[in-house]
Amino acid sequence: EGWRVRKDGSRFIAHVVVDAIRNDDGELVGFAKITRDVTAQREQEMALFESEQRFRLLVQGVRDYAIYMLDTAGRVSNWNAGAQAIKGYSADEIVGQHFSRFYTAEDRAAGEPERALQTALNEGKYEREAQRLRKDGTLFWAHVLIDPIFSEEGEHVGFAKITRDITERKQAQEELDEARAA
């Protein structure tokens, strides 16, 4: 593939195949050349690539939210900078691990991670405020949203998970409640 020039001087991306033509004795008698204009196809591929790059930059640039994907079994398949800032794990440490590691031991024992995924599948989303664990073992209050993701063919391919650290808001609400009670 490469750039070619039309008779009118305009340029296009061409996919070219050249085959040698030989006679019955194997002697080269010429070449057959097929040239296809693939400009529109390459422009679509480039536009898609650029769109994916912009989306990746957007997701990676968000620091106030942990945004990541889970496979159908609940294993982390990608990880943004916000997830690292909130939860403390780098992508290298967490991709491939089950998301239940962020749940408290009590929630894991009660089956909450599995219930979250099943609820997302059955109801179209799972949303909850609960305590979660950071890498260093500290707890924080999280607002969690899990959405199931489906392919264009309707096949379930995983989950999108968004977590926001709401610890400060929870603490402010507790202080307000205590002040009211006093």
Short mmCIF file of C-alpha atoms in Angstrom, two decimals:
data_model
loop_
_atom_site.label_atom_id
_atom_site.label_comp_id
_atom_site.label_asym_id
_atom_site.label_seq_id
_atom_site.Cartn_x
_atom_site.Cartn_y
_atom_site.Cartn_z
CA GLU A 1 0.00 0.00 0.00
CA GLY A 2 1.12 3.50 -0.67
CA TRP A 3 0.29 6.87 -2.13
CA ARG A 4 -0.43 7.12 -5.86
CA VAL A 5 -1.27 10.09 -8.10
CA ARG A 6 -4.26 10.20 -10.45
CA LYS A 7 -4.15 11.74 -13.91
CA ASP A 8 -5.76 14.91 -12.48
CA GLY A 9 -2.94 15.20 -9.90
CA SER A 10 -5.00 14.17 -6.86
CA ARG A 11 -3.45 11.66 -4.47
CA PHE A 12 -4.98 8.45 -3.15
CA ILE A 13 -3.89 5.46 -1.07
CA ALA A 14 -3.60 2.39 -3.27
CA HIS A 15 -3.41 -1.29 -2.47
CA VAL A 16 -1.36 -2.79 -5.30
CA VAL A 17 -0.77 -6.43 -6.24
CA VAL A 18 1.70 -7.28 -9.01
CA ASP A 19 1.99 -10.85 -10.31
CA ALA A 20 4.52 -12.17 -12.82
CA ILE A 21 3.02 -13.82 -15.90
CA ARG A 22 5.02 -16.69 -17.41
CA ASN A 23 4.46 -18.80 -20.49
CA ASP A 24 4.37 -22.61 -20.46
CA ASP A 25 8.19 -22.72 -20.57
CA GLY A 26 8.42 -20.53 -17.45
CA GLU A 27 9.68 -17.56 -19.38
CA LEU A 28 8.60 -14.15 -18.06
CA VAL A 29 6.24 -12.54 -20.54
CA GLY A 30 4.85 -9.68 -18.47
CA PHE A 31 3.12 -8.60 -15.31
CA ALA A 32 -0.46 -8.30 -14.13
CA LYS A 33 -1.12 -5.37 -11.86
CA ILE A 34 -4.24 -4.70 -9.81
CA THR A 35 -4.59 -1.33 -8.09
CA ARG A 36 -7.40 -0.66 -5.62
CA ASP A 37 -8.19 2.74 -4.10
CA VAL A 38 -8.36 2.15 -0.31
CA THR A 39 -8.30 5.83 0.71
CA ALA A 40 -11.78 5.83 2.28
CA GLN A 41 -11.07 2.63 4.21
CA ARG A 42 -7.74 3.97 5.58
CA GLU A 43 -9.35 7.31 6.48
CA GLN A 44 -12.06 5.46 8.44
CA GLU A 45 -9.43 3.37 10.23
CA MET A 46 -7.43 6.50 11.06
CA ALA A 47 -10.54 8.32 12.33
CA LEU A 48 -11.40 5.32 14.53
CA PHE A 49 -7.82 5.14 15.83
CA GLU A 50 -7.81 8.86 16.63
CA SER A 51 -11.20 8.58 18.35
CA GLU A 52 -9.96 5.66 20.45
CA GLN A 53 -6.84 7.66 21.35
CA ARG A 54 -8.94 10.67 22.44
CA PHE A 55 -11.20 8.39 24.50
CA ARG A 56 -8.17 6.72 26.12
CA LEU A 57 -6.73 10.14 26.97
CA LEU A 58 -10.07 11.20 28.45
CA VAL A 59 -10.40 8.12 30.64
CA GLN A 60 -6.75 8.18 31.69
CA GLY A 61 -6.95 11.90 32.45
CA VAL A 62 -9.80 11.52 34.96
CA ARG A 63 -8.31 11.44 38.46
CA ASP A 64 -11.41 11.88 40.66
CA TYR A 65 -12.97 8.61 39.49
CA ALA A 66 -11.63 5.09 39.26
CA ILE A 67 -12.72 3.97 35.79
CA TYR A 68 -11.90 0.47 34.69
CA MET A 69 -13.23 -2.57 32.91
CA LEU A 70 -13.89 -6.05 34.20
CA ASP A 71 -14.14 -9.20 32.13
CA THR A 72 -17.26 -11.36 32.46
CA ALA A 73 -15.74 -13.16 35.47
CA GLY A 74 -14.93 -9.91 37.31
CA ARG A 75 -11.20 -9.71 36.60
CA VAL A 76 -9.79 -6.22 35.99
CA SER A 77 -8.89 -5.78 32.32
CA ASN A 78 -7.79 -2.12 32.30
CA TRP A 79 -7.13 0.61 34.85
CA ASN A 80 -7.05 4.41 34.75
CA ALA A 81 -4.96 6.93 36.68
CA GLY A 82 -7.93 7.75 38.91
CA ALA A 83 -8.16 4.11 39.96
CA GLN A 84 -4.49 4.16 40.89
CA ALA A 85 -4.92 7.41 42.84
CA ILE A 86 -7.99 6.19 44.74
CA LYS A 87 -7.13 2.54 45.31
CA GLY A 88 -3.34 2.66 45.35
CA TYR A 89 -2.61 -0.11 42.84
CA SER A 90 -0.73 0.44 39.60
CA ALA A 91 -2.16 -1.16 36.46
CA ASP A 92 0.67 -3.73 36.48
CA GLU A 93 -0.34 -4.83 39.97
CA ILE A 94 -4.08 -5.12 39.42
CA VAL A 95 -4.88 -6.01 35.78
CA GLY A 96 -5.85 -9.68 35.74
CA GLN A 97 -6.86 -9.69 39.42
CA HIS A 98 -10.46 -10.15 40.60
CA PHE A 99 -12.19 -6.92 41.63
CA SER A 100 -13.39 -8.51 44.88
CA ARG A 101 -10.02 -7.62 46.43
CA PHE A 102 -11.42 -4.09 46.93
CA TYR A 103 -14.27 -5.40 49.10
CA THR A 104 -14.10 -5.86 52.85
CA ALA A 105 -13.73 -9.40 54.16
CA GLU A 106 -17.33 -9.21 55.44
CA ASP A 107 -18.68 -8.18 52.03
CA ARG A 108 -16.69 -10.92 50.29
CA ALA A 109 -17.95 -13.52 52.78
CA ALA A 110 -21.52 -12.32 52.17
CA GLY A 111 -21.08 -12.73 48.38
CA GLU A 112 -21.40 -9.02 47.62
CA PRO A 113 -18.98 -8.96 44.65
CA GLU A 114 -20.88 -11.74 42.86
CA ARG A 115 -24.23 -10.11 43.76
CA ALA A 116 -22.99 -6.81 42.31
CA LEU A 117 -22.15 -8.38 38.94
CA GLN A 118 -25.39 -10.38 38.85
CA THR A 119 -27.44 -7.28 39.72
CA ALA A 120 -25.71 -5.31 36.97
CA LEU A 121 -26.54 -8.07 34.48
CA ASN A 122 -30.15 -8.52 35.64
CA GLU A 123 -31.09 -4.88 36.19
CA GLY A 124 -28.78 -3.07 33.78
CA LYS A 125 -26.65 -1.54 36.53
CA TYR A 126 -25.47 -1.89 40.11
CA GLU A 127 -25.09 1.20 42.27
CA ARG A 128 -24.17 1.42 45.93
CA GLU A 129 -22.30 3.35 48.59
CA ALA A 130 -20.12 1.12 50.74
CA GLN A 131 -16.72 0.85 52.33
CA ARG A 132 -13.90 -0.45 50.14
CA LEU A 133 -10.25 -1.33 50.70
CA ARG A 134 -7.20 0.47 49.40
CA LYS A 135 -3.93 -1.31 48.64
CA ASP A 136 -2.52 -0.18 52.01
CA GLY A 137 -5.45 -1.82 53.82
CA THR A 138 -7.23 1.40 54.79
CA LEU A 139 -10.97 1.71 54.30
CA PHE A 140 -12.68 4.46 52.35
CA TRP A 141 -16.28 5.22 51.47
CA ALA A 142 -17.01 4.61 47.81
CA HIS A 143 -19.87 5.35 45.46
CA VAL A 144 -19.79 2.40 43.07
CA LEU A 145 -21.46 2.00 39.69
CA ILE A 146 -21.19 -1.15 37.58
CA ASP A 147 -22.70 -1.40 34.10
CA PRO A 148 -22.73 -4.54 31.95
CA ILE A 149 -21.08 -4.16 28.53
CA PHE A 150 -22.41 -5.96 25.47
CA SER A 151 -20.94 -6.40 21.98
CA GLU A 152 -22.76 -5.17 18.89
CA GLU A 153 -24.09 -8.73 18.55
CA GLY A 154 -25.59 -8.56 22.06
CA GLU A 155 -23.02 -10.84 23.70
CA HIS A 156 -22.05 -9.94 27.26
CA VAL A 157 -18.32 -9.08 27.15
CA GLY A 158 -17.68 -7.55 30.58
CA PHE A 159 -18.46 -4.68 32.90
CA ALA A 160 -17.59 -1.01 33.18
CA LYS A 161 -16.89 -0.01 36.79
CA ILE A 162 -16.72 3.51 38.15
CA THR A 163 -15.79 4.26 41.75
CA ARG A 164 -15.68 7.64 43.45
CA ASP A 165 -14.11 8.23 46.86
CA ILE A 166 -16.86 9.89 48.93
CA THR A 167 -15.11 9.65 52.29
CA GLU A 168 -14.97 13.43 52.80
CA ARG A 169 -18.66 13.82 52.00
CA LYS A 170 -19.56 11.00 54.42
CA GLN A 171 -17.42 12.54 57.18
CA ALA A 172 -19.00 15.97 56.63
CA GLN A 173 -22.48 14.41 56.83
CA GLU A 174 -21.58 12.58 60.06
CA GLU A 175 -20.24 15.82 61.58
CA LEU A 176 -23.41 17.64 60.56
CA ASP A 177 -25.57 14.88 62.05
CA GLU A 178 -23.56 15.02 65.32
CA ALA A 179 -23.89 18.81 65.45
CA ARG A 180 -27.65 18.55 64.94
CA ALA A 181 -27.91 15.91 67.64
CA ALA A 182 -25.92 18.09 70.07
#
